Coordinates of C-alpha atoms in Angstrom, one line a residue:
M1 CA 0.0 0.0 0.0
A2 CA 1.4 3.4 -1.0
S3 CA 2.2 5.9 1.8
A4 CA 0.5 9.3 2.1
A5 CA 3.6 11.0 0.7
E6 CA 3.6 8.7 -2.3
Q7 CA -0.1 9.2 -2.9
M8 CA 0.5 13.0 -2.8
A9 CA 3.5 12.7 -5.1
N10 CA 1.4 10.8 -7.7
S11 CA -1.3 13.5 -7.5
I12 CA 1.1 16.2 -8.5
S13 CA 0.1 17.8 -11.9
L14 CA 1.7 20.4 -14.2
A15 CA -0.8 23.0 -12.9
K16 CA 1.3 23.0 -9.7
F17 CA 4.2 24.6 -11.6
A18 CA 2.2 27.8 -11.9
Q19 CA 1.9 28.1 -8.2
A20 CA 5.4 27.0 -7.2
T21 CA 7.2 30.4 -7.7
D22 CA 10.5 29.3 -6.1
L23 CA 10.7 26.2 -8.3
R24 CA 10.1 28.3 -11.4
K25 CA 12.9 30.6 -10.5
R26 CA 15.2 27.7 -9.9
L27 CA 14.4 26.1 -13.2
W28 CA 14.9 29.4 -15.1
F29 CA 18.2 29.9 -13.4
T30 CA 19.4 26.4 -14.3
I31 CA 18.3 26.8 -17.9
G32 CA 20.0 30.2 -18.1
A33 CA 23.2 28.9 -16.6
L34 CA 23.3 26.0 -19.1
I35 CA 22.7 28.4 -22.0
V36 CA 25.7 30.5 -20.8
F37 CA 27.8 27.4 -20.9
R38 CA 26.8 26.6 -24.4
F39 CA 27.6 30.2 -25.6
L40 CA 31.0 29.9 -24.0
S41 CA 31.8 26.7 -25.8
Y42 CA 31.7 28.8 -29.1
V43 CA 34.2 31.5 -27.8
P44 CA 37.6 30.5 -29.3
L45 CA 41.0 31.0 -27.7
P46 CA 42.9 34.1 -28.9
G47 CA 45.2 33.5 -31.8
I48 CA 43.5 30.4 -33.3
D49 CA 43.7 29.7 -37.0
P50 CA 40.3 28.3 -38.1
T51 CA 41.7 26.4 -41.1
G52 CA 44.4 24.7 -39.1
L53 CA 42.0 23.9 -36.3
A54 CA 39.5 22.2 -38.8
A55 CA 42.4 20.1 -40.2
L56 CA 43.4 19.1 -36.7
A57 CA 39.9 18.1 -35.8
N58 CA 39.7 15.9 -38.9
R59 CA 43.0 14.2 -38.1
T60 CA 42.1 13.4 -34.5
T61 CA 38.6 12.0 -35.1
G62 CA 37.8 8.8 -33.3
G63 CA 40.5 9.0 -30.6
I64 CA 40.9 10.3 -27.1
I65 CA 40.1 13.8 -28.4
D66 CA 36.5 12.6 -29.2
L67 CA 36.2 11.3 -25.6
F68 CA 37.4 14.6 -24.1
N69 CA 35.3 16.6 -26.6
N70 CA 32.2 14.7 -25.6
F71 CA 32.3 15.9 -22.0
S72 CA 33.0 19.5 -23.1
G73 CA 30.1 19.7 -25.5
G74 CA 32.3 20.1 -28.6
A75 CA 34.3 22.9 -27.0
L76 CA 37.6 21.0 -27.3
K77 CA 37.6 20.7 -31.1
R78 CA 36.5 24.3 -31.4
A79 CA 39.5 25.3 -29.1
S80 CA 37.1 27.2 -26.9
I81 CA 38.0 29.0 -23.7
V82 CA 36.0 26.1 -21.9
A83 CA 37.8 23.4 -24.0
L84 CA 38.9 21.6 -20.8
G85 CA 35.4 21.6 -19.5
I86 CA 34.8 20.6 -15.9
T87 CA 37.2 17.7 -16.1
P88 CA 40.0 19.3 -14.0
Y89 CA 37.6 20.0 -11.2
I90 CA 36.3 16.4 -11.2
T91 CA 39.9 15.0 -11.2
A92 CA 40.8 17.4 -8.3
S93 CA 37.7 16.2 -6.4
I94 CA 38.8 12.6 -6.8
V95 CA 42.3 13.4 -5.5
V96 CA 40.9 15.2 -2.4
Q97 CA 38.4 12.5 -1.6
L98 CA 41.1 9.8 -1.9
A99 CA 43.5 11.9 0.3
T100 CA 40.7 12.4 2.8
S101 CA 40.3 8.6 3.2
L102 CA 44.1 8.0 3.5
S103 CA 45.2 11.1 5.5
P104 CA 44.1 11.3 9.2
T105 CA 44.6 15.1 9.1
L106 CA 42.2 15.6 6.2
N107 CA 39.8 13.0 7.7
S108 CA 39.7 15.1 10.9
I109 CA 39.0 18.2 8.8
K110 CA 36.1 16.4 7.1
K111 CA 34.5 15.6 10.5
E112 CA 34.4 19.3 11.5
G113 CA 31.1 19.7 9.7
E114 CA 30.3 22.7 7.5
S115 CA 33.6 24.5 8.2
G116 CA 35.6 21.3 7.3
R117 CA 33.6 20.9 4.1
K118 CA 34.5 24.4 3.1
R119 CA 38.2 23.8 3.7
L120 CA 38.1 20.6 1.6
N121 CA 36.3 22.5 -1.2
Q122 CA 39.0 25.1 -1.1
Y123 CA 41.7 22.4 -1.5
T124 CA 39.7 21.1 -4.4
R125 CA 39.7 24.5 -6.0
Y126 CA 43.5 24.8 -5.6
G127 CA 43.9 21.4 -7.2
T128 CA 41.6 22.4 -10.1
V129 CA 43.9 25.4 -10.7
A130 CA 47.0 23.3 -10.8
L131 CA 45.5 20.6 -13.1
T132 CA 44.1 23.3 -15.4
L133 CA 47.5 24.9 -15.8
I134 CA 49.1 21.6 -16.6
Q135 CA 46.5 20.4 -19.1
G136 CA 46.1 23.9 -20.6
W137 CA 49.9 24.1 -21.3
F138 CA 49.9 20.7 -23.0
F139 CA 46.7 21.7 -25.0
A140 CA 48.4 25.0 -26.2
V141 CA 51.5 23.1 -27.2
Q142 CA 49.4 20.6 -29.1
L143 CA 47.6 23.4 -31.0
E144 CA 51.0 24.9 -31.9
G145 CA 52.5 21.6 -33.1
N146 CA 49.6 20.9 -35.4
G147 CA 49.5 24.3 -37.1
A148 CA 46.3 25.6 -35.5
V149 CA 47.8 28.8 -34.2
V150 CA 48.3 32.1 -36.2
D151 CA 51.4 33.2 -34.3
P152 CA 53.0 30.4 -32.2
G153 CA 55.2 31.3 -29.3
L154 CA 55.4 31.9 -25.6
L155 CA 52.8 34.7 -25.7
F156 CA 50.2 32.5 -27.2
R157 CA 50.8 29.7 -24.7
V158 CA 50.5 32.1 -21.7
A159 CA 47.3 33.7 -23.2
A160 CA 45.8 30.3 -23.9
V161 CA 46.6 28.9 -20.4
I162 CA 45.1 32.0 -18.7
S163 CA 42.0 31.8 -20.9
L164 CA 41.5 28.1 -20.3
L165 CA 42.0 28.6 -16.5
G166 CA 39.4 31.4 -16.5
G167 CA 37.0 29.2 -18.5
T168 CA 37.4 26.2 -16.2
M169 CA 37.1 28.2 -13.0
F170 CA 34.0 29.9 -14.3
L171 CA 32.4 26.5 -15.1
M172 CA 33.3 25.3 -11.6
W173 CA 31.6 28.4 -10.1
L174 CA 28.6 28.0 -12.5
G175 CA 28.2 24.4 -11.4
E176 CA 28.2 25.4 -7.7
Q177 CA 25.6 28.2 -8.4
I178 CA 23.3 25.7 -10.1
T179 CA 23.6 23.3 -7.2
S180 CA 22.7 26.0 -4.6
R181 CA 20.3 28.2 -6.6
G182 CA 19.0 26.0 -9.3
I183 CA 17.8 22.4 -9.7
G184 CA 20.0 19.3 -9.6
N185 CA 23.7 18.8 -9.4
G186 CA 25.5 21.6 -11.3
V187 CA 28.6 19.7 -12.4
S188 CA 26.5 16.7 -13.6
L189 CA 24.1 19.0 -15.5
I190 CA 27.0 20.7 -17.2
I191 CA 28.4 17.4 -18.4
M192 CA 24.9 16.2 -19.5
A193 CA 24.4 19.5 -21.4
G194 CA 27.6 18.9 -23.3
I195 CA 26.6 15.3 -24.2
V196 CA 23.0 16.3 -25.1
A197 CA 24.2 19.1 -27.3
N198 CA 26.0 16.6 -29.6
L199 CA 23.2 14.0 -29.7
P200 CA 21.1 15.7 -32.5
T201 CA 24.1 15.9 -34.8
T202 CA 25.0 12.4 -34.0
L203 CA 21.5 11.0 -34.6
F204 CA 21.2 13.0 -37.9
N205 CA 24.5 11.6 -39.2
L206 CA 23.5 8.1 -38.1
F207 CA 20.2 8.2 -39.9
Q208 CA 21.8 9.9 -42.9
Q209 CA 24.2 6.9 -43.2
G210 CA 21.2 4.6 -43.2
R211 CA 19.4 6.7 -45.9
T212 CA 22.4 6.9 -48.2
G213 CA 23.2 3.2 -47.8
E214 CA 26.5 3.7 -46.0
M215 CA 25.0 1.7 -43.1
D216 CA 22.9 -1.4 -43.4
G217 CA 19.2 -0.9 -42.4
F218 CA 19.2 -4.0 -40.1
K219 CA 22.3 -2.6 -38.3
L220 CA 20.6 0.8 -37.9
S221 CA 17.5 -0.8 -36.5
G222 CA 19.5 -2.9 -34.1
I223 CA 21.3 0.3 -32.9
V224 CA 18.0 2.0 -32.2
V225 CA 16.5 -1.0 -30.4
A226 CA 19.7 -1.4 -28.4
V227 CA 19.7 2.2 -27.3
V228 CA 16.0 2.1 -26.2
A229 CA 16.6 -1.2 -24.3
L230 CA 19.7 0.3 -22.7
I231 CA 17.7 3.3 -21.5
L232 CA 14.9 1.2 -20.1
F233 CA 17.5 -1.1 -18.3
I234 CA 19.3 1.9 -16.8
C235 CA 15.9 3.3 -15.5
F236 CA 15.1 0.0 -13.9
M237 CA 18.4 -0.5 -12.2
E238 CA 18.6 3.1 -11.0
R239 CA 15.2 2.7 -9.2
A240 CA 16.1 -0.8 -7.8
Q241 CA 16.5 -0.8 -4.0
R242 CA 17.2 -3.2 -1.1
R243 CA 14.8 -2.3 1.7
I244 CA 15.9 -3.2 5.2
I245 CA 13.1 -3.3 7.7
I246 CA 13.6 -1.1 10.8
Q247 CA 11.5 -1.6 13.9
Y248 CA 11.1 0.8 16.8
P249 CA 9.9 0.1 20.4
K250 CA 6.2 -0.1 21.1
R251 CA 4.3 3.0 22.2
Q252 CA 1.0 3.7 23.7
T253 CA -1.8 4.7 21.2
R254 CA -5.6 5.0 21.4
T255 CA -6.0 1.4 20.3
G256 CA -3.3 0.1 22.7
M257 CA 0.4 -0.7 22.4
Q258 CA 1.7 -0.4 18.8
A259 CA 5.2 -0.8 17.3
D260 CA 6.4 1.5 14.6
R261 CA 7.9 0.0 11.4
S262 CA 9.9 1.6 8.7
H263 CA 12.5 0.7 6.2
L264 CA 15.9 1.9 5.2
P265 CA 16.2 1.9 1.3
L266 CA 19.6 1.1 -0.1
K267 CA 20.0 1.7 -3.8
I268 CA 21.6 -1.1 -5.9
N269 CA 23.7 1.7 -7.5
T270 CA 24.5 3.8 -4.5
A271 CA 27.3 5.6 -6.2
G272 CA 25.1 6.8 -9.1
V273 CA 26.9 8.2 -12.1
I274 CA 30.1 9.2 -10.2
P275 CA 32.2 6.0 -10.9
P276 CA 32.2 6.2 -14.7
I277 CA 32.8 10.0 -14.6
F278 CA 35.7 9.6 -12.1
A279 CA 37.2 6.7 -14.0
S280 CA 37.1 8.4 -17.4
S281 CA 38.5 11.7 -15.9
L282 CA 41.5 9.8 -14.4
L283 CA 42.2 8.1 -17.7
L284 CA 42.0 11.3 -19.6
L285 CA 44.9 12.9 -17.7
P286 CA 47.7 10.4 -18.6
L287 CA 46.2 9.8 -22.1
T288 CA 46.2 13.5 -22.8
I289 CA 49.8 13.9 -21.5
T290 CA 51.1 10.9 -23.5
Q291 CA 49.4 12.0 -26.7
F292 CA 50.6 15.6 -26.5
A293 CA 54.1 14.5 -25.4
T294 CA 54.3 12.3 -28.5
N295 CA 54.2 15.3 -30.7
L296 CA 57.0 17.0 -28.8
T297 CA 59.4 14.1 -29.0
K298 CA 59.2 13.3 -32.7
G299 CA 63.0 13.8 -33.1
D300 CA 63.8 11.3 -30.3
T301 CA 64.1 7.6 -31.0
W302 CA 63.3 5.2 -28.1
Y303 CA 61.5 7.8 -26.0
S304 CA 59.2 8.8 -28.9
E305 CA 58.6 5.1 -29.8
A306 CA 57.7 4.3 -26.2
L307 CA 55.2 7.1 -26.0
I308 CA 53.6 6.1 -29.3
T309 CA 53.4 2.4 -28.2
L310 CA 51.8 3.4 -24.9
N311 CA 49.4 5.7 -26.6
Q312 CA 48.3 2.9 -29.0
Y313 CA 47.7 0.6 -26.1
L314 CA 45.7 3.2 -24.2
Q315 CA 43.6 4.4 -27.1
H316 CA 39.9 4.7 -26.6
G317 CA 38.3 1.3 -27.4
S318 CA 41.5 -0.8 -26.9
L319 CA 41.5 -3.8 -24.6
L320 CA 43.9 -2.2 -22.1
Y321 CA 41.8 1.0 -22.0
L322 CA 38.6 -1.0 -21.4
A323 CA 40.3 -3.0 -18.7
L324 CA 41.5 0.1 -16.9
Y325 CA 38.2 1.8 -17.3
G326 CA 36.4 -1.2 -15.9
L327 CA 38.7 -1.5 -12.9
G328 CA 38.3 2.2 -12.3
I329 CA 34.5 1.9 -12.3
V330 CA 34.5 -1.0 -9.9
F331 CA 37.0 0.8 -7.6
F332 CA 35.0 4.0 -7.5
S333 CA 31.7 2.2 -7.0
F334 CA 33.0 0.7 -3.7
F335 CA 34.9 3.9 -2.8
Y336 CA 32.1 6.3 -3.3
T337 CA 29.6 4.0 -1.6
A338 CA 31.8 3.9 1.4
V339 CA 31.9 7.7 1.4
V340 CA 28.1 8.1 1.0
F341 CA 27.0 5.3 3.5
N342 CA 28.8 4.7 6.8
P343 CA 27.5 1.4 8.4
E344 CA 29.0 2.3 11.8
E345 CA 27.4 5.7 12.0
T346 CA 24.0 4.4 10.7
A347 CA 24.0 1.6 13.3
E348 CA 24.9 4.0 16.1
N349 CA 22.1 6.4 15.1
L350 CA 19.6 3.5 15.0
K351 CA 20.7 2.4 18.5
R352 CA 20.5 6.0 19.8
H353 CA 16.8 6.3 18.6
G354 CA 15.8 2.9 19.8
G355 CA 15.5 1.3 16.3
F356 CA 16.6 -2.2 15.4
I357 CA 16.5 -4.7 12.6
P358 CA 14.3 -7.7 13.5
G359 CA 16.6 -10.6 14.4
I360 CA 19.7 -8.5 14.6
R361 CA 21.1 -7.1 17.9
P362 CA 21.7 -3.3 18.0
G363 CA 25.2 -2.0 17.9
K364 CA 28.1 -4.0 16.4
N365 CA 25.9 -6.8 15.0
T366 CA 23.8 -4.2 13.1
E367 CA 26.9 -2.6 11.7
V368 CA 28.2 -5.9 10.5
Y369 CA 24.8 -6.7 8.9
F370 CA 24.8 -3.3 7.1
D371 CA 28.3 -3.9 5.8
Y372 CA 27.4 -7.4 4.6
V373 CA 24.2 -6.2 2.7
L374 CA 26.0 -3.1 1.4
T375 CA 28.9 -5.1 0.0
R376 CA 26.6 -7.5 -1.8
I377 CA 24.5 -4.8 -3.4
T378 CA 27.6 -2.8 -4.3
V379 CA 28.9 -5.9 -6.2
L380 CA 25.7 -5.9 -8.2
G381 CA 25.9 -2.1 -8.7
A382 CA 29.5 -2.2 -9.8
A383 CA 28.8 -5.1 -12.2
Y384 CA 25.8 -3.2 -13.7
L385 CA 27.9 0.0 -14.2
A386 CA 30.8 -2.0 -15.8
I387 CA 28.4 -3.8 -18.2
I388 CA 26.5 -0.6 -19.1
C389 CA 29.8 1.3 -19.8
L390 CA 32.1 -1.3 -21.2
V391 CA 29.9 -3.4 -23.6
P392 CA 28.5 -0.5 -25.6
E393 CA 32.0 1.1 -25.6
Y394 CA 33.4 -2.1 -27.1
L395 CA 30.6 -2.3 -29.7
V396 CA 31.1 1.4 -30.5
S397 CA 34.7 0.8 -31.3
A398 CA 34.1 -2.5 -33.1
L399 CA 31.2 -1.4 -35.3
G400 CA 32.2 2.2 -35.8
I401 CA 29.1 3.7 -34.1
P402 CA 29.4 7.4 -33.1
F403 CA 30.8 7.6 -29.6
Y404 CA 28.0 9.8 -28.3
L405 CA 25.7 6.8 -28.3
G406 CA 28.0 4.9 -25.9
G407 CA 26.8 3.5 -22.6
T408 CA 28.6 6.1 -20.5
S409 CA 26.9 8.9 -22.3
L410 CA 23.5 7.4 -21.9
L411 CA 24.1 6.5 -18.3
I412 CA 25.0 10.1 -17.5
V413 CA 22.0 11.5 -19.4
V414 CA 19.4 9.2 -17.9
N415 CA 20.8 9.3 -14.4
V416 CA 21.1 13.1 -14.2
T417 CA 17.7 13.5 -15.8
M418 CA 16.1 11.1 -13.2
D419 CA 17.9 12.9 -10.4
T420 CA 16.7 16.3 -11.6
V421 CA 13.1 15.2 -12.1
T422 CA 13.2 13.7 -8.5
Q423 CA 14.3 17.1 -7.1
I424 CA 11.6 18.9 -9.1
Q425 CA 9.0 16.5 -7.7
S426 CA 10.4 17.1 -4.1
H427 CA 10.0 20.9 -4.5
L428 CA 6.5 20.4 -5.8
L429 CA 5.7 18.0 -2.9
A430 CA 7.1 20.5 -0.4
H431 CA 5.0 23.3 -1.9
Q432 CA 1.9 21.1 -1.7
Y433 CA 2.6 20.3 2.0
G434 CA 3.0 24.1 2.6
D435 CA -0.4 24.7 1.1
L436 CA -2.0 22.0 3.3
I437 CA -0.4 23.6 6.4
K438 CA -1.7 27.1 5.5
K439 CA -5.2 25.7 4.9
A440 CA -5.1 23.9 8.3
K441 CA -4.1 27.1 10.1
L442 CA -6.9 29.0 8.4
K443 CA -9.5 26.4 9.4
G444 CA -8.1 26.5 13.0
G445 CA -8.4 30.3 13.1
R446 CA -12.1 30.2 12.0
L447 CA -12.9 27.6 14.6
R448 CA -11.6 29.9 17.3

């Protein structure tokens, strides 16, 4: 039987949008911020040669540049001021979270509450600046080496690095503003906006290949069916939960003694879309450095050959790349789940409030049970993420399907969309509760 909250959520209609003023403001702010991001992706770096840039884009199609370009919404191949996207910020977040788990000093800062969270965010920003400077310098050198710059030299490199730093820091700030003043997670929405922006062109090219006969009709139909099935499977798995029954001591009611029962929902995919984003971001850094360094060492013999060999083994779609990507997804699934859900803290809170799991003693036994259940469902969640991301990636590479239809892209789009819709529904539900409270107060006033 559905709860009162679920029944109220199901009764929410589009007419409620007209009454929810705060929600409308948040939606308009989010849409406006994403439009600003899309405009910035078309602002080129100073000193770029359009002809040389177009030739570079054609030569690097299908490699790591396409992977990087996907997350930046096409800004990389346009050499925009936001060409690096939000990736340096994500990589810095990974490093800070890993360091927090390994360093007792940072772990104590994390436990300080809001002040500790602000300090860790500040460290993340410092890391973002450092990574952007490194990646920006390699990106500027790559543009020079491939003839995409009008006047190569130190002045261009400095100007490009400063512009890229400003673009990345602005996107980081924009993502934080969307999270606090808009709807949904700002960083995830910026990544999703970049992927969605490329989907219309990709779908048009795909169907154009089917119309001209470049792609077999059966193969095209199979791709469409596979994409739809993949979306449905992602939606099913993202809503899957393991509900643990929680019981509270009996209390006196009008009908006698009654025990309260509730449940603790544990998502099969507790980590959400974070593992594939983190894993791809970590792989992008060494791949970018090795690919860019290859162009700088063309005159060397063994060093240049070693970089070229490493670059070939780590190319997008290769077996080594897929293996490292899969291991990264599994690792971050367990790591981020441990960050989000703490069995010891949850068991202690239940014990403090008198709650217990039927058949399990409060305290240490409850903590062990939570850890046991969480480990099992995380194995399922990590396997699901690995299959969703790796199998389509392999098929994309083997069949030559555009990268934007890969499993990682669809997972990000579907997951972020579901999360945003859930937050919209929560705001509408809160607004509806507020209306009920106002009506109850008015009725109470009339009775007096």
